PDB file of C-alpha atoms in Angstrom:
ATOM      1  CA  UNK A   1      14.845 -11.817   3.977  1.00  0.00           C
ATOM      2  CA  UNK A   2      11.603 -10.062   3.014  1.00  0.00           C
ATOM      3  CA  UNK A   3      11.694  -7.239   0.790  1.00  0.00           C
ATOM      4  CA  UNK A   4       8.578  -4.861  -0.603  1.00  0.00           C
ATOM      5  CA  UNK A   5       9.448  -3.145  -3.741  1.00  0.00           C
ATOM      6  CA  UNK A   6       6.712   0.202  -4.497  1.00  0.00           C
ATOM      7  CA  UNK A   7       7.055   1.997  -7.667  1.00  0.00           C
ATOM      8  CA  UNK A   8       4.584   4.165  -9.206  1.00  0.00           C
ATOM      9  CA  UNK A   9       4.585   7.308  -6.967  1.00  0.00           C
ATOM     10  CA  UNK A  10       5.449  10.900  -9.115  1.00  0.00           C
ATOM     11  CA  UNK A  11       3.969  13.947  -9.671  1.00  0.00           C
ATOM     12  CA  UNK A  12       0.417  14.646 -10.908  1.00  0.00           C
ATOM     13  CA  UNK A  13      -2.142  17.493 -10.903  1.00  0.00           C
ATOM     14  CA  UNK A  14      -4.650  18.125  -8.713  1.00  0.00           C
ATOM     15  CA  UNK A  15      -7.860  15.755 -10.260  1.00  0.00           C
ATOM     16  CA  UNK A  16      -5.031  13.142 -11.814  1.00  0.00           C
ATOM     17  CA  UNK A  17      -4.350   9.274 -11.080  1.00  0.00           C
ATOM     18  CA  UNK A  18      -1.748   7.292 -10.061  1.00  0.00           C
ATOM     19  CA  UNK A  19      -1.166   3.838  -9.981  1.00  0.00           C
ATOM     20  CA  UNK A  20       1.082   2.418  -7.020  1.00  0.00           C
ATOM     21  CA  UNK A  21       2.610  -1.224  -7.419  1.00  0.00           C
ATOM     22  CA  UNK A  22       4.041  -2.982  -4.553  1.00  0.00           C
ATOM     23  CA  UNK A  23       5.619  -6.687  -5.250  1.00  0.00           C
ATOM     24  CA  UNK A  24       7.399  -8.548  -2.143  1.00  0.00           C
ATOM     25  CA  UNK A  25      10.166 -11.124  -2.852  1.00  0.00           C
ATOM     26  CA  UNK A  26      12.223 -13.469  -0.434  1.00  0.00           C
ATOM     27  CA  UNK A  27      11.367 -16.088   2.084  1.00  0.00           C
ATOM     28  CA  UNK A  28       7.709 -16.379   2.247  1.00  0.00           C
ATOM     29  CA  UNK A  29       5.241 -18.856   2.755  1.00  0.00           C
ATOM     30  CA  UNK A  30       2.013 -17.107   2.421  1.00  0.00           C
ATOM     31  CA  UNK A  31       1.093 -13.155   2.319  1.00  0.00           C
ATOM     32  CA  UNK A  32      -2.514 -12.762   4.508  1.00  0.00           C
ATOM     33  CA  UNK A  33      -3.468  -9.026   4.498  1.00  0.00           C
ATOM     34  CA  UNK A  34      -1.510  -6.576   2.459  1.00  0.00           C
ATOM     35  CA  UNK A  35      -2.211  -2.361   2.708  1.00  0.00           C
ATOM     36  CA  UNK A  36      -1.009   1.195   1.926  1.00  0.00           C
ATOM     37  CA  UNK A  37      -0.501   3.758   4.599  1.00  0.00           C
ATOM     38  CA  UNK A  38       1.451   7.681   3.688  1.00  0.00           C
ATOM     39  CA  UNK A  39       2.573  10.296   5.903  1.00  0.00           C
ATOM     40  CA  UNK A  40       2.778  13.604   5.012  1.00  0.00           C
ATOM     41  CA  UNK A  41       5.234  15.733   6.259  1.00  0.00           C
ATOM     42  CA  UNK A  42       4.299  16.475   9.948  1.00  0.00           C
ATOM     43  CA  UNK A  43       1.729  14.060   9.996  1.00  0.00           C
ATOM     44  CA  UNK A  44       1.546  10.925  11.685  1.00  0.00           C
ATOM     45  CA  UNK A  45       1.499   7.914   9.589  1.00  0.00           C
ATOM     46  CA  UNK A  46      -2.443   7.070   8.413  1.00  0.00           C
ATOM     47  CA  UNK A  47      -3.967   3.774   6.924  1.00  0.00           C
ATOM     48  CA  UNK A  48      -5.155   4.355   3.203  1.00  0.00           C
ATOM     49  CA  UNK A  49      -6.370   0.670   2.483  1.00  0.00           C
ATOM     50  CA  UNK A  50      -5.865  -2.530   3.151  1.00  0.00           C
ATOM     51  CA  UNK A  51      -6.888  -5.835   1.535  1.00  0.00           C
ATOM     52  CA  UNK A  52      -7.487  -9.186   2.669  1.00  0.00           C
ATOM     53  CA  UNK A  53      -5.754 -12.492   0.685  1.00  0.00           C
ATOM     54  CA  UNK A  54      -9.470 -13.299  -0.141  1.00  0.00           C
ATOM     55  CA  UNK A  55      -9.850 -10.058  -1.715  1.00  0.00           C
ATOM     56  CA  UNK A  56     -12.127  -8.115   1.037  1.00  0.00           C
ATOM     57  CA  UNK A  57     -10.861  -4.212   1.015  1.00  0.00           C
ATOM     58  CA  UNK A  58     -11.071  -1.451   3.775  1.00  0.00           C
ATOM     59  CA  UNK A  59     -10.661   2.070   2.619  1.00  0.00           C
ATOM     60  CA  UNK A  60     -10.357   5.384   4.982  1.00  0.00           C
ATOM     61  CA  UNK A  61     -12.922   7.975   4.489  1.00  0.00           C
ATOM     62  CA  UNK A  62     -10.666  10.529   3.143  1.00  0.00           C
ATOM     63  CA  UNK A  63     -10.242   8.103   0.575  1.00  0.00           C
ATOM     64  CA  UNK A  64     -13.182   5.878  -0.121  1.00  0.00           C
ATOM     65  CA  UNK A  65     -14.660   6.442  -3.948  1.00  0.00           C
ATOM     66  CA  UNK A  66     -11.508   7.404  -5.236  1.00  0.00           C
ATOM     67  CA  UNK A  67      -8.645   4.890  -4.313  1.00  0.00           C
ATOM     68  CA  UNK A  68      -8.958   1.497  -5.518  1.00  0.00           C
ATOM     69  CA  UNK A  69      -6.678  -1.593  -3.712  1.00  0.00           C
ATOM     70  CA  UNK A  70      -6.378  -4.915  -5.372  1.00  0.00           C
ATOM     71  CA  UNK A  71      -3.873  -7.659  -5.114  1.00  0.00           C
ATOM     72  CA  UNK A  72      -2.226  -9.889  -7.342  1.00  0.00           C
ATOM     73  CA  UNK A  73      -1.788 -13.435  -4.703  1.00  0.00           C
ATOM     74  CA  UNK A  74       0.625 -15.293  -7.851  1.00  0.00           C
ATOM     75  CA  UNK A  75       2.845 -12.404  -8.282  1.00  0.00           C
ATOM     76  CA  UNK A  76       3.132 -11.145  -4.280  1.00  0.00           C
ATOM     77  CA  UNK A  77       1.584  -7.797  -5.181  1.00  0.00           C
ATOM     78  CA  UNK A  78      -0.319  -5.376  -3.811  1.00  0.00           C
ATOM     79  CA  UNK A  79      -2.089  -1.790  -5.934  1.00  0.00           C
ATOM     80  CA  UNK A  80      -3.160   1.116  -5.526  1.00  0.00           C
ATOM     81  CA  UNK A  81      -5.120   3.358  -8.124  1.00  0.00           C
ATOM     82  CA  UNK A  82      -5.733   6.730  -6.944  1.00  0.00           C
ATOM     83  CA  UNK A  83      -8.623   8.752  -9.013  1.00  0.00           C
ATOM     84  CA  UNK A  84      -9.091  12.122  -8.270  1.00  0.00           C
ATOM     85  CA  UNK A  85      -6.223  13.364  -6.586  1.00  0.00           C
ATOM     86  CA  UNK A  86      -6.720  16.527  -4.314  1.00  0.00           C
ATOM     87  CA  UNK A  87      -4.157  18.557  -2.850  1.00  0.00           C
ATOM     88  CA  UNK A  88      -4.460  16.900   0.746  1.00  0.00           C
ATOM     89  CA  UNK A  89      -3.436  13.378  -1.057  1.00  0.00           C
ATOM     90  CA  UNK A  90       0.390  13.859  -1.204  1.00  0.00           C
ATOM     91  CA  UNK A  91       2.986  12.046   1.135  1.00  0.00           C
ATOM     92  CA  UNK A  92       4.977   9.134   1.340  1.00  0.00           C
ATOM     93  CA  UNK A  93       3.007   6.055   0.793  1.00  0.00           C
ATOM     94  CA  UNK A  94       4.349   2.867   2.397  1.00  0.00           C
ATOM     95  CA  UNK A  95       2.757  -0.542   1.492  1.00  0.00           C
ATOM     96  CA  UNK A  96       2.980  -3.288   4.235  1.00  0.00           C
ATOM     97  CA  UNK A  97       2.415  -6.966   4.157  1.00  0.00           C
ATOM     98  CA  UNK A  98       1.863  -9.619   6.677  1.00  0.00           C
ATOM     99  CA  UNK A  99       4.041 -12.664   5.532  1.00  0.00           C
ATOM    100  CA  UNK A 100       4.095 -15.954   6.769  1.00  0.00           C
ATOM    101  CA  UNK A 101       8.163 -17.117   6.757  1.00  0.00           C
ATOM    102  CA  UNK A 102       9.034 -20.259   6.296  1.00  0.00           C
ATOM    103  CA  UNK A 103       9.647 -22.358   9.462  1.00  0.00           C
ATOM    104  CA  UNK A 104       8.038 -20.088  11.724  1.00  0.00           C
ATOM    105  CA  UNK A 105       4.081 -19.615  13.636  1.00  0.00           C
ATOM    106  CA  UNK A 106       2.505 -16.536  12.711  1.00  0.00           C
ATOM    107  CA  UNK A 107       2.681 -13.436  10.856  1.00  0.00           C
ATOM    108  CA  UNK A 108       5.888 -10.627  10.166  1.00  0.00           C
ATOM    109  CA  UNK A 109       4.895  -7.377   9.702  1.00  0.00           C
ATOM    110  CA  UNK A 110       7.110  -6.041   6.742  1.00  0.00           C
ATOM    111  CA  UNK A 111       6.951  -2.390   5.290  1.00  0.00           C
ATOM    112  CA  UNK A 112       7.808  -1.182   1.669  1.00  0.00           C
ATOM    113  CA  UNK A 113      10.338   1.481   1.277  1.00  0.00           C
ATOM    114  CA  UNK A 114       8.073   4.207   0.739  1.00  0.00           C
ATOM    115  CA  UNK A 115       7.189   6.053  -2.527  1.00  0.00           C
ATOM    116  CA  UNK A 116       6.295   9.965  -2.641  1.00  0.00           C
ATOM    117  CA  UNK A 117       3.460  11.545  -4.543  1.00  0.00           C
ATOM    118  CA  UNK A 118       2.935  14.729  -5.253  1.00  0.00           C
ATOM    119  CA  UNK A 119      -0.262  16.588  -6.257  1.00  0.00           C
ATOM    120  CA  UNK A 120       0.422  20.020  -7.960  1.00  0.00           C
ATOM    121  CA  UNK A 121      -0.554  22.243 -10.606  1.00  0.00           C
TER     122      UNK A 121
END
């Protein structure tokens, strides 16, 4: 049906970047908001950012100033360039995506796969 595909995650050092990627593919109409949550082990799942189809972003505290979210609305894609890593930035970052599907009202929550990141010296 609906897939998201993330790539980018790895290991960095503490002050490093990352850039996440996040494309979806199959049956879909129209993509409205896309965003990036991550869970760290024990933690609950946490938004990061999120981004409207028009382009209007919402970032969490923790990471406003150094996490940038932009889409890409031709190629299905969503990013996510992390400045400044710190120690408390690693987990398992999911991107999600509310798709339109083709024959159907409303909106289908769909969540990427999950890539990890890893801040260490």
């Amino acid at each position: 049906q609906v897939q998201l595909l993330e790539s980018g995650g790895g290991l960095v050092q503490p002050g490093g970047s990352l850039r996440l990627s996040c494309a979806a593919s199959g049956s879909i109409d129209m993509i409205n908001a896309m965003g990036w949550y991550r869970q760290a082990p024990g933690n609950q799942r946490e938004l990061a950012a999120t981004i409207t189809r028009g382009g209007l972003t919402y970032y969490a505290e923790s990471v406003k100033g150094r996490f940038t979210i932009s889409r890409d609305n031709a190629k299905n894609t969503v990013y996510l360039q992390m400045n400044s890593l710190k120690p408390e930035d690693p987990a398992v970052y999911y991107c999600n995506a509310e798709v339109q599907i083709p024959g159907r009202l409303g909106e289908y929550l769909y969540w990427g796969q999950g890539t990890q990141v890893t801040v260490s010296s």
